[in-house]
Amino acid sequence: DQQVKQNSPSLSVQEGRISILNCDYTNSMFDYFLWYKKYPAEGPTFLISISSIKDKNEDGRFTVFLNKSAKHLSLHIVPSQPGDSAVYFCAAVKYDKVIFGPGTSLSVIP
Amino acid sequence: GAVVSQHPSWVICKSGTSVKIECRSLDFQATTMFWYRQFPKQSLMLMATSNEGSKATYEQGVEKDKFLINHASLTLSTLTVTSAHPEDSSFYICSGTGDLNQPQHFGDGTRLSIL
């Protein structure tokens, strides 16, 4: 049973527009959540995190929103750039255990 | 979807022993596997990348003699923590992919506790 879900395997967005990547989870006991970005032939790199006690965290073009009642979080990238094209993983953390979602492949079209 | 099985999920052992963690791809051929380590309250750290049939590429600061990685087949990679000490206690997770242009698939991780 998947505890972290990313129901959209892929997403295409025009350059300059907003990219919204979604993630759902089933366990309300997670401490915090992470977003990772992965380019081909590389391991994932950390992008942004959010504590379970917050509902928003912003870092430059990246904003993560957490809706605890819906067990849903989303990553907003605005404006989207071609260099943002990558696979994005949502991950949930309880102490030191990390559970990853399956990833969403984002393509930003110039 | 593709499945990666990681075993064991939790191991507790005495200081000085060696521990082997297995990572298996169940329904695809994982030509590349990644090994990560997670510390509490920190982001995941990539330890090494292994390609089937060749030596693993270790990230800077990771001791290759301490963390032995073997990727002898397209469905199995192992990480052996040699002469483990309490500071090696952590959560280790693997992932695999058959195509580096496609998403990688993560195992469920192994919690290692060294007493």
mmCIF file of C-alpha atoms in Angstrom:
data_model
loop_
_atom_site.group_PDB
_atom_site.id
_atom_site.type_symbol
_atom_site.label_atom_id
_atom_site.label_comp_id
_atom_site.label_asym_id
_atom_site.label_seq_id
_atom_site.Cartn_x
_atom_site.Cartn_y
_atom_site.Cartn_z
ATOM 1 C CA ASP A 1 0.000 0.000 0.000
ATOM 2 C CA GLN A 2 1.573 3.263 -1.118
ATOM 3 C CA GLN A 3 1.873 5.750 1.718
ATOM 4 C CA VAL A 4 3.041 8.540 -0.566
ATOM 5 C CA LYS A 5 1.368 9.000 -3.897
ATOM 6 C CA GLN A 6 2.049 11.179 -6.875
ATOM 7 C CA ASN A 7 -0.820 10.431 -9.174
ATOM 8 C CA SER A 8 0.456 12.308 -12.193
ATOM 9 C CA PRO A 9 3.407 10.503 -13.771
ATOM 10 C CA SER A 10 4.092 13.423 -16.088
ATOM 11 C CA LEU A 11 3.295 17.098 -16.564
ATOM 12 C CA SER A 12 3.997 19.580 -19.367
ATOM 13 C CA VAL A 13 4.019 23.314 -18.801
ATOM 14 C CA GLN A 14 4.888 26.315 -20.965
ATOM 15 C CA GLU A 15 7.922 28.326 -19.967
ATOM 16 C CA GLY A 16 6.972 31.234 -17.726
ATOM 17 C CA ARG A 17 3.782 29.607 -16.458
ATOM 18 C CA ILE A 18 3.207 27.948 -13.106
ATOM 19 C CA SER A 19 4.013 24.279 -12.545
ATOM 20 C CA ILE A 20 2.011 22.534 -9.825
ATOM 21 C CA LEU A 21 3.157 19.126 -8.674
ATOM 22 C CA ASN A 22 0.885 17.220 -6.329
ATOM 23 C CA CYS A 23 1.491 14.649 -3.645
ATOM 24 C CA ASP A 24 -0.889 12.763 -1.335
ATOM 25 C CA TYR A 25 -0.050 10.752 1.760
ATOM 26 C CA THR A 26 -1.932 8.390 3.991
ATOM 27 C CA ASN A 27 -0.163 8.591 7.360
ATOM 28 C CA SER A 28 -0.868 11.643 9.479
ATOM 29 C CA MET A 29 2.176 10.957 11.708
ATOM 30 C CA PHE A 30 4.864 12.205 9.351
ATOM 31 C CA ASP A 31 7.167 14.862 10.799
ATOM 32 C CA TYR A 32 7.987 16.701 7.635
ATOM 33 C CA PHE A 33 7.939 16.457 3.887
ATOM 34 C CA LEU A 34 10.567 16.900 1.232
ATOM 35 C CA TRP A 35 10.687 17.572 -2.446
ATOM 36 C CA TYR A 36 13.564 16.265 -4.522
ATOM 37 C CA LYS A 37 14.491 17.011 -8.089
ATOM 38 C CA LYS A 38 16.248 14.491 -10.270
ATOM 39 C CA TYR A 39 17.967 14.901 -13.602
ATOM 40 C CA PRO A 40 18.759 11.860 -15.764
ATOM 41 C CA ALA A 41 21.880 9.977 -14.761
ATOM 42 C CA GLU A 42 21.992 11.696 -11.370
ATOM 43 C CA GLY A 43 20.643 10.974 -7.922
ATOM 44 C CA PRO A 44 17.876 13.152 -6.513
ATOM 45 C CA THR A 45 18.879 16.504 -5.073
ATOM 46 C CA PHE A 46 17.047 18.152 -2.230
ATOM 47 C CA LEU A 47 14.817 21.043 -3.264
ATOM 48 C CA ILE A 48 12.593 22.233 -0.445
ATOM 49 C CA SER A 49 10.997 20.919 2.731
ATOM 50 C CA ILE A 50 8.033 21.678 4.938
ATOM 51 C CA SER A 51 7.406 20.781 8.542
ATOM 52 C CA SER A 52 4.119 19.127 9.393
ATOM 53 C CA ILE A 53 3.288 22.068 11.663
ATOM 54 C CA LYS A 54 3.395 24.562 8.817
ATOM 55 C CA ASP A 55 1.192 25.045 5.809
ATOM 56 C CA LYS A 56 3.534 26.908 3.512
ATOM 57 C CA ASN A 57 7.219 27.258 2.814
ATOM 58 C CA GLU A 58 8.719 29.416 0.118
ATOM 59 C CA ASP A 59 12.196 29.495 -1.387
ATOM 60 C CA GLY A 60 12.634 31.656 -4.440
ATOM 61 C CA ARG A 61 10.566 30.288 -7.291
ATOM 62 C CA PHE A 62 9.564 27.237 -5.261
ATOM 63 C CA THR A 63 6.691 27.130 -2.802
ATOM 64 C CA VAL A 64 5.378 24.078 -1.038
ATOM 65 C CA PHE A 65 1.877 24.023 0.411
ATOM 66 C CA LEU A 66 0.686 21.516 2.978
ATOM 67 C CA ASN A 67 -2.973 20.734 3.615
ATOM 68 C CA LYS A 68 -2.967 18.414 6.605
ATOM 69 C CA SER A 69 -6.686 17.821 6.693
ATOM 70 C CA ALA A 70 -6.581 16.602 3.110
ATOM 71 C CA LYS A 71 -3.196 14.877 3.578
ATOM 72 C CA HIS A 72 -2.048 16.678 0.492
ATOM 73 C CA LEU A 73 0.942 18.765 -0.441
ATOM 74 C CA SER A 74 1.887 20.544 -3.600
ATOM 75 C CA LEU A 75 4.990 22.119 -5.060
ATOM 76 C CA HIS A 76 4.520 25.308 -7.062
ATOM 77 C CA ILE A 77 7.232 26.513 -9.418
ATOM 78 C CA VAL A 78 6.736 29.976 -10.818
ATOM 79 C CA PRO A 79 7.817 31.039 -13.304
ATOM 80 C CA SER A 80 8.732 27.682 -14.809
ATOM 81 C CA GLN A 81 11.991 27.490 -16.722
ATOM 82 C CA PRO A 82 13.274 24.873 -19.191
ATOM 83 C CA GLY A 83 15.976 23.955 -16.667
ATOM 84 C CA ASP A 84 13.231 22.855 -14.305
ATOM 85 C CA SER A 85 12.519 19.891 -16.569
ATOM 86 C CA ALA A 86 13.244 16.894 -14.368
ATOM 87 C CA VAL A 87 11.584 14.258 -12.263
ATOM 88 C CA TYR A 88 10.237 15.534 -8.950
ATOM 89 C CA PHE A 89 9.870 13.240 -5.968
ATOM 90 C CA CYS A 90 7.749 13.934 -2.955
ATOM 91 C CA ALA A 91 8.954 12.266 0.253
ATOM 92 C CA ALA A 92 7.530 11.977 3.746
ATOM 93 C CA VAL A 93 9.695 11.606 6.821
ATOM 94 C CA LYS A 94 9.047 10.146 10.260
ATOM 95 C CA TYR A 95 12.161 10.602 12.397
ATOM 96 C CA ASP A 96 14.778 9.151 10.025
ATOM 97 C CA LYS A 97 12.619 6.965 7.840
ATOM 98 C CA VAL A 98 11.930 8.379 4.401
ATOM 99 C CA ILE A 99 9.154 7.215 2.135
ATOM 100 C CA PHE A 100 9.265 8.367 -1.443
ATOM 101 C CA GLY A 101 6.490 8.854 -3.927
ATOM 102 C CA PRO A 102 6.893 7.448 -7.446
ATOM 103 C CA GLY A 103 7.789 10.794 -8.965
ATOM 104 C CA THR A 104 6.341 13.165 -11.560
ATOM 105 C CA SER A 105 8.235 14.001 -14.711
ATOM 106 C CA LEU A 106 7.984 17.710 -15.469
ATOM 107 C CA SER A 107 8.658 19.065 -18.953
ATOM 108 C CA VAL A 108 8.886 22.816 -19.343
ATOM 109 C CA ILE A 109 8.395 23.750 -22.959
ATOM 110 C CA PRO A 110 10.284 26.809 -24.243
ATOM 111 C CA GLY B 1 4.483 -0.003 -11.186
ATOM 112 C CA ALA B 2 8.060 -1.102 -10.795
ATOM 113 C CA VAL B 3 9.001 -2.512 -7.414
ATOM 114 C CA VAL B 4 12.243 -2.448 -5.503
ATOM 115 C CA SER B 5 12.496 -4.719 -2.504
ATOM 116 C CA GLN B 6 14.984 -3.846 0.218
ATOM 117 C CA HIS B 7 15.929 -6.259 2.971
ATOM 118 C CA PRO B 8 16.157 -6.243 5.916
ATOM 119 C CA SER B 9 13.872 -3.409 6.937
ATOM 120 C CA TRP B 10 15.436 -3.150 10.389
ATOM 121 C CA VAL B 11 18.625 -4.578 11.840
ATOM 122 C CA ILE B 12 20.208 -4.226 15.250
ATOM 123 C CA CYS B 13 23.707 -5.545 15.797
ATOM 124 C CA LYS B 14 26.795 -5.164 17.921
ATOM 125 C CA SER B 15 29.606 -2.799 17.167
ATOM 126 C CA GLY B 16 32.303 -4.397 15.022
ATOM 127 C CA THR B 17 30.048 -6.661 13.005
ATOM 128 C CA SER B 18 29.383 -6.336 9.296
ATOM 129 C CA VAL B 19 25.883 -5.873 7.977
ATOM 130 C CA LYS B 20 24.644 -6.589 4.480
ATOM 131 C CA ILE B 21 21.631 -4.837 2.995
ATOM 132 C CA GLU B 22 20.050 -6.175 -0.178
ATOM 133 C CA CYS B 23 18.217 -4.227 -2.821
ATOM 134 C CA ARG B 24 16.313 -6.192 -5.462
ATOM 135 C CA SER B 25 14.376 -5.041 -8.462
ATOM 136 C CA LEU B 26 11.408 -7.386 -8.724
ATOM 137 C CA ASP B 27 9.902 -6.643 -12.105
ATOM 138 C CA PHE B 28 12.512 -4.735 -14.041
ATOM 139 C CA GLN B 29 16.215 -4.855 -14.726
ATOM 140 C CA ALA B 30 18.010 -2.243 -12.701
ATOM 141 C CA THR B 31 21.082 -1.332 -14.677
ATOM 142 C CA THR B 32 21.789 1.451 -12.217
ATOM 143 C CA MET B 33 21.229 1.472 -8.494
ATOM 144 C CA PHE B 34 21.728 4.270 -6.017
ATOM 145 C CA TRP B 35 22.409 3.995 -2.298
ATOM 146 C CA TYR B 36 21.416 6.758 0.101
ATOM 147 C CA ARG B 37 21.714 7.516 3.774
ATOM 148 C CA GLN B 38 19.255 9.531 5.796
ATOM 149 C CA PHE B 39 20.099 11.286 9.033
ATOM 150 C CA PRO B 40 17.313 12.552 11.312
ATOM 151 C CA LYS B 41 16.051 15.985 10.353
ATOM 152 C CA GLN B 42 18.293 16.088 7.288
ATOM 153 C CA SER B 43 17.820 15.509 3.606
ATOM 154 C CA LEU B 44 18.846 12.310 1.916
ATOM 155 C CA MET B 45 22.522 11.901 1.123
ATOM 156 C CA LEU B 46 23.626 10.020 -1.954
ATOM 157 C CA MET B 47 26.380 7.610 -1.005
ATOM 158 C CA ALA B 48 27.161 5.869 -4.263
ATOM 159 C CA THR B 49 25.954 4.963 -7.718
ATOM 160 C CA SER B 50 26.439 1.464 -9.032
ATOM 161 C CA ASN B 51 26.078 0.102 -12.525
ATOM 162 C CA GLU B 52 25.622 -3.597 -13.080
ATOM 163 C CA GLY B 53 28.903 -5.371 -13.566
ATOM 164 C CA SER B 54 31.149 -2.448 -12.723
ATOM 165 C CA LYS B 55 32.581 -0.777 -9.644
ATOM 166 C CA ALA B 56 30.431 1.668 -7.753
ATOM 167 C CA THR B 57 31.079 5.384 -7.923
ATOM 168 C CA TYR B 58 31.234 6.838 -4.444
ATOM 169 C CA GLU B 59 30.341 10.371 -3.467
ATOM 170 C CA GLN B 60 32.946 12.540 -1.838
ATOM 171 C CA GLY B 61 33.402 11.752 1.816
ATOM 172 C CA VAL B 62 31.972 8.232 1.633
ATOM 173 C CA GLU B 63 34.491 5.562 2.578
ATOM 174 C CA LYS B 64 34.463 2.886 -0.084
ATOM 175 C CA ASP B 65 36.232 0.394 2.165
ATOM 176 C CA LYS B 66 33.614 0.964 4.831
ATOM 177 C CA PHE B 67 30.569 0.767 2.597
ATOM 178 C CA LEU B 68 31.070 -2.048 0.116
ATOM 179 C CA ILE B 69 28.672 -2.054 -2.799
ATOM 180 C CA ASN B 70 28.211 -4.979 -5.132
ATOM 181 C CA HIS B 71 25.950 -4.913 -8.191
ATOM 182 C CA ALA B 72 26.615 -8.303 -9.702
ATOM 183 C CA SER B 73 23.298 -8.773 -11.478
ATOM 184 C CA LEU B 74 20.592 -6.683 -13.083
ATOM 185 C CA THR B 75 18.230 -7.378 -10.216
ATOM 186 C CA LEU B 76 20.420 -7.258 -7.132
ATOM 187 C CA SER B 77 22.693 -4.751 -5.457
ATOM 188 C CA THR B 78 24.086 -5.107 -1.957
ATOM 189 C CA LEU B 79 25.521 -2.641 0.508
ATOM 190 C CA THR B 80 27.766 -4.080 3.208
ATOM 191 C CA VAL B 81 28.616 -1.881 6.158
ATOM 192 C CA THR B 82 31.893 -3.342 7.357
ATOM 193 C CA SER B 83 32.951 -3.266 11.004
ATOM 194 C CA ALA B 84 29.927 -1.171 11.849
ATOM 195 C CA HIS B 85 30.067 1.332 14.690
ATOM 196 C CA PRO B 86 27.330 3.325 16.429
ATOM 197 C CA GLU B 87 27.965 6.339 14.193
ATOM 198 C CA ASP B 88 26.941 4.175 11.227
ATOM 199 C CA SER B 89 23.453 3.889 12.688
ATOM 200 C CA SER B 90 21.126 5.444 10.168
ATOM 201 C CA PHE B 91 18.406 4.826 7.646
ATOM 202 C CA TYR B 92 19.711 3.471 4.363
ATOM 203 C CA ILE B 93 17.637 3.440 1.204
ATOM 204 C CA CYS B 94 18.303 2.173 -2.289
ATOM 205 C CA SER B 95 16.763 2.948 -5.612
ATOM 206 C CA GLY B 96 17.049 1.457 -9.043
ATOM 207 C CA THR B 97 16.323 2.233 -12.638
ATOM 208 C CA GLY B 98 16.632 0.454 -15.932
ATOM 209 C CA ASP B 99 16.899 3.682 -17.846
ATOM 210 C CA LEU B 100 18.509 6.809 -16.486
ATOM 211 C CA ASN B 101 16.037 8.907 -18.445
ATOM 212 C CA GLN B 102 13.154 7.310 -16.598
ATOM 213 C CA PRO B 103 12.081 7.691 -12.953
ATOM 214 C CA GLN B 104 13.909 5.623 -10.412
ATOM 215 C CA HIS B 105 12.149 3.347 -7.976
ATOM 216 C CA PHE B 106 12.893 3.381 -4.283
ATOM 217 C CA GLY B 107 13.069 0.551 -1.796
ATOM 218 C CA ASP B 108 11.409 0.850 1.601
ATOM 219 C CA GLY B 109 14.714 1.418 3.351
ATOM 220 C CA THR B 110 16.662 -0.254 6.130
ATOM 221 C CA ARG B 111 16.976 1.128 9.623
ATOM 222 C CA LEU B 112 20.391 0.143 10.950
ATOM 223 C CA SER B 113 21.073 0.383 14.667
ATOM 224 C CA ILE B 114 24.558 -0.401 15.963
ATOM 225 C CA LEU B 115 24.853 -0.950 19.684
#
